[in-house]
Amino acid sequence: AGEDSNASASVAEQRGELESASPSEYSRTTPLPTTVPTGGRAPGQLHDASQLAAPARLPTVAELVNYVRAARAGKLRPRIRSQPEPEPANASAAALKKLVGSTFVRAAREPHTDLAVLFHAHWCAHSRALLPLWAELANAHDAVGDTGLVVAEMDLTANEAEGMTIHTFPAVYLFPAHVGDVAGMEHAPHTT
């Protein structure tokens, strides 16, 4: 019973402190949380810290106006989930090229080479079964020496493909060299 009365007194004290504090005083004395717990996870464990973390400060009016102007002008780029880019030495030596979120658009917009991409998910049994065959295809193609086609793979559980919406795994897309704009898909890629 003693613990309950102490807890009640503590809650009452906190309530009194909050009611007596002005909003600016409260914000100075009580920091905003920097992590947000998500359902099904341990308290404080984040799903994606970059999207759920509280901002360090609120934007100014001038920053908001500039943001809206940039959005209306089409100058803003979406934040794309991406693994680190592969090392250039390793990437050029491999027959099967690995694409990540930050390299996908550049590879798909390459004007002189076609791009065949296997979009996969590590949890998908069909993707796991197809990936070794896709690597075998890349090795066979590399042995021929044809530089007009790049065979690549992209793990969509760790990366986003800007301008693409993939609903099923695995998915194979061919981006012909003449396709100029991936975001918006001025010419739809060929799918299988």
Coordinates of C-alpha atoms in Angstrom, one line a residue:
A1 CA 0.0 0.0 0.0
G2 CA 3.0 2.3 0.7
E3 CA 4.3 1.9 -2.9
D4 CA 0.9 2.8 -4.3
S5 CA 0.7 6.0 -2.3
N6 CA 4.2 7.0 -3.3
A7 CA 3.3 6.4 -7.0
S8 CA 0.2 8.5 -6.7
A9 CA 2.1 11.3 -5.0
S10 CA 4.7 11.1 -7.8
V11 CA 2.0 11.3 -10.5
A12 CA 0.3 14.2 -8.7
E13 CA 3.7 16.1 -8.4
Q14 CA 4.4 15.6 -12.1
R15 CA 0.9 16.8 -13.0
G16 CA 1.3 19.9 -10.9
E17 CA 4.7 20.6 -12.5
L18 CA 3.3 20.3 -16.0
E19 CA 0.2 22.4 -15.2
S20 CA 2.3 25.2 -13.7
A21 CA 5.0 25.2 -16.4
S22 CA 4.5 27.5 -19.4
P23 CA 4.8 25.8 -22.8
S24 CA 8.2 27.3 -23.5
E25 CA 9.4 26.3 -20.0
Y26 CA 8.1 22.7 -20.5
S27 CA 9.9 22.4 -23.9
R28 CA 13.1 23.7 -22.4
T29 CA 13.0 21.3 -19.4
T30 CA 11.6 18.2 -21.1
P31 CA 13.4 16.9 -24.2
L32 CA 11.4 15.4 -27.0
P33 CA 11.9 11.7 -27.4
T34 CA 14.5 10.8 -30.1
T35 CA 13.2 7.3 -30.6
V36 CA 9.7 6.0 -31.2
P37 CA 8.8 2.5 -30.2
T38 CA 7.0 0.5 -32.9
G39 CA 4.5 -2.3 -32.5
G40 CA 5.9 -5.7 -32.1
R41 CA 9.4 -4.4 -31.3
A42 CA 11.3 -3.9 -28.1
P43 CA 10.7 -0.4 -26.6
G44 CA 13.0 2.1 -28.2
Q45 CA 13.9 -0.2 -31.2
L46 CA 13.2 1.6 -34.4
H47 CA 11.8 0.4 -37.7
D48 CA 13.7 3.0 -39.6
A49 CA 15.5 5.6 -37.5
S50 CA 15.8 8.1 -40.3
Q51 CA 12.0 8.3 -40.7
L52 CA 11.0 8.0 -37.0
A53 CA 13.6 10.1 -35.2
A54 CA 12.3 13.5 -33.9
P55 CA 13.8 16.5 -35.7
A56 CA 16.6 18.3 -33.9
R57 CA 14.7 21.6 -34.4
L58 CA 11.6 22.9 -36.0
P59 CA 12.0 24.5 -39.4
T60 CA 11.8 28.3 -39.7
V61 CA 9.1 30.0 -41.8
A62 CA 11.7 30.8 -44.5
E63 CA 12.8 27.2 -44.7
L64 CA 9.2 26.0 -45.0
V65 CA 8.5 28.6 -47.8
N66 CA 11.7 27.5 -49.6
Y67 CA 10.7 23.8 -49.2
V68 CA 7.2 24.4 -50.7
R69 CA 8.7 26.4 -53.6
A70 CA 11.2 23.6 -54.3
A71 CA 8.4 21.0 -54.2
R72 CA 6.3 23.0 -56.6
A73 CA 9.3 23.4 -59.0
G74 CA 9.9 19.7 -58.9
K75 CA 13.4 20.1 -57.5
L76 CA 13.0 17.8 -54.5
R77 CA 14.3 14.2 -54.6
P78 CA 12.7 11.5 -52.5
R79 CA 14.7 9.8 -49.8
I80 CA 15.5 6.3 -51.3
R81 CA 16.4 3.4 -49.0
S82 CA 19.8 2.1 -50.2
Q83 CA 22.5 -0.2 -49.1
P84 CA 26.1 1.2 -49.5
E85 CA 27.3 1.3 -53.1
P86 CA 29.5 -1.7 -54.1
E87 CA 33.3 -1.0 -54.3
P88 CA 34.1 0.0 -57.9
A89 CA 36.9 -2.6 -58.2
N90 CA 34.6 -5.4 -57.0
A91 CA 31.7 -4.1 -59.1
S92 CA 33.5 -4.1 -62.4
A93 CA 35.0 -7.6 -61.9
A94 CA 31.7 -9.3 -61.1
A95 CA 29.7 -10.7 -63.9
L96 CA 26.4 -10.2 -62.0
K97 CA 26.2 -6.5 -61.1
K98 CA 24.7 -5.6 -57.8
L99 CA 22.4 -2.6 -57.9
V100 CA 21.4 -0.6 -54.8
G101 CA 18.9 2.2 -54.3
S102 CA 21.5 4.9 -55.1
T103 CA 22.8 3.3 -58.3
F104 CA 19.6 2.0 -59.8
V105 CA 18.5 5.1 -61.8
R106 CA 21.9 5.7 -63.1
A107 CA 22.2 2.1 -64.4
A108 CA 18.7 2.1 -65.9
R109 CA 19.3 5.4 -67.7
E110 CA 22.6 4.2 -69.3
P111 CA 22.1 5.2 -72.9
H112 CA 24.5 2.7 -74.5
T113 CA 23.7 -0.6 -72.7
D114 CA 20.5 -2.6 -72.0
L115 CA 19.9 -3.6 -68.4
A116 CA 18.4 -6.8 -67.3
V117 CA 17.5 -6.7 -63.6
L118 CA 16.3 -9.4 -61.2
F119 CA 14.4 -7.8 -58.4
H120 CA 14.3 -10.2 -55.5
A121 CA 13.6 -10.5 -51.7
H122 CA 15.7 -12.7 -49.4
W123 CA 12.6 -14.1 -47.7
C124 CA 11.1 -15.3 -51.0
A125 CA 11.7 -19.0 -51.8
H126 CA 11.3 -18.4 -55.5
S127 CA 13.8 -15.5 -55.4
R128 CA 16.3 -17.7 -53.6
A129 CA 15.8 -20.4 -56.2
L130 CA 16.2 -18.1 -59.2
L131 CA 19.2 -16.0 -57.9
P132 CA 21.8 -18.8 -58.6
L133 CA 20.4 -19.3 -62.1
W134 CA 20.5 -15.6 -62.7
A135 CA 24.2 -15.5 -61.6
E136 CA 24.9 -18.4 -63.9
L137 CA 23.2 -16.5 -66.8
A138 CA 25.4 -13.4 -65.9
N139 CA 28.6 -15.6 -66.0
A140 CA 27.6 -17.1 -69.4
H141 CA 26.8 -13.7 -70.8
D142 CA 30.1 -12.3 -69.5
A143 CA 32.0 -15.2 -71.1
V144 CA 30.6 -14.2 -74.5
G145 CA 32.0 -10.7 -74.0
D146 CA 28.9 -8.8 -75.1
T147 CA 29.1 -5.2 -73.6
G148 CA 25.6 -4.2 -74.9
L149 CA 23.8 -5.8 -72.0
V150 CA 24.3 -5.6 -68.2
V151 CA 22.9 -8.4 -66.0
A152 CA 22.1 -7.2 -62.5
E153 CA 20.3 -8.1 -59.3
M154 CA 18.7 -5.9 -56.7
D155 CA 17.5 -6.8 -53.2
L156 CA 14.3 -4.9 -52.7
T157 CA 14.1 -5.7 -49.0
A158 CA 17.2 -3.4 -48.4
N159 CA 16.8 -1.0 -51.3
E160 CA 14.2 1.0 -53.2
A161 CA 14.1 1.2 -57.0
E162 CA 13.1 4.8 -57.7
G163 CA 10.2 5.1 -60.1
M164 CA 9.3 1.4 -59.9
T165 CA 6.6 -0.4 -58.1
I166 CA 7.3 -4.1 -57.8
H167 CA 4.4 -6.2 -56.5
T168 CA 5.7 -9.7 -56.8
F169 CA 9.0 -11.5 -56.3
P170 CA 11.0 -12.4 -58.1
A171 CA 10.6 -9.9 -61.0
V172 CA 12.7 -9.6 -64.1
Y173 CA 12.8 -6.3 -65.9
L174 CA 14.6 -5.3 -69.1
F175 CA 15.5 -1.6 -69.5
P176 CA 16.4 -1.0 -73.1
A177 CA 19.2 1.5 -73.7
H178 CA 16.9 4.0 -75.4
V179 CA 14.7 4.5 -72.3
G180 CA 15.7 7.9 -70.9
D181 CA 13.5 8.5 -67.9
V182 CA 13.1 5.8 -65.2
A183 CA 11.1 7.9 -62.8
G184 CA 7.8 8.3 -64.7
M185 CA 8.7 5.5 -67.1
E186 CA 8.3 7.3 -70.4
H187 CA 8.7 3.9 -72.1
A188 CA 7.6 1.0 -69.9
P189 CA 10.4 -1.6 -69.3
H190 CA 9.9 -5.1 -70.6
T191 CA 8.9 -7.5 -67.8
T192 CA 8.7 -11.3 -67.4

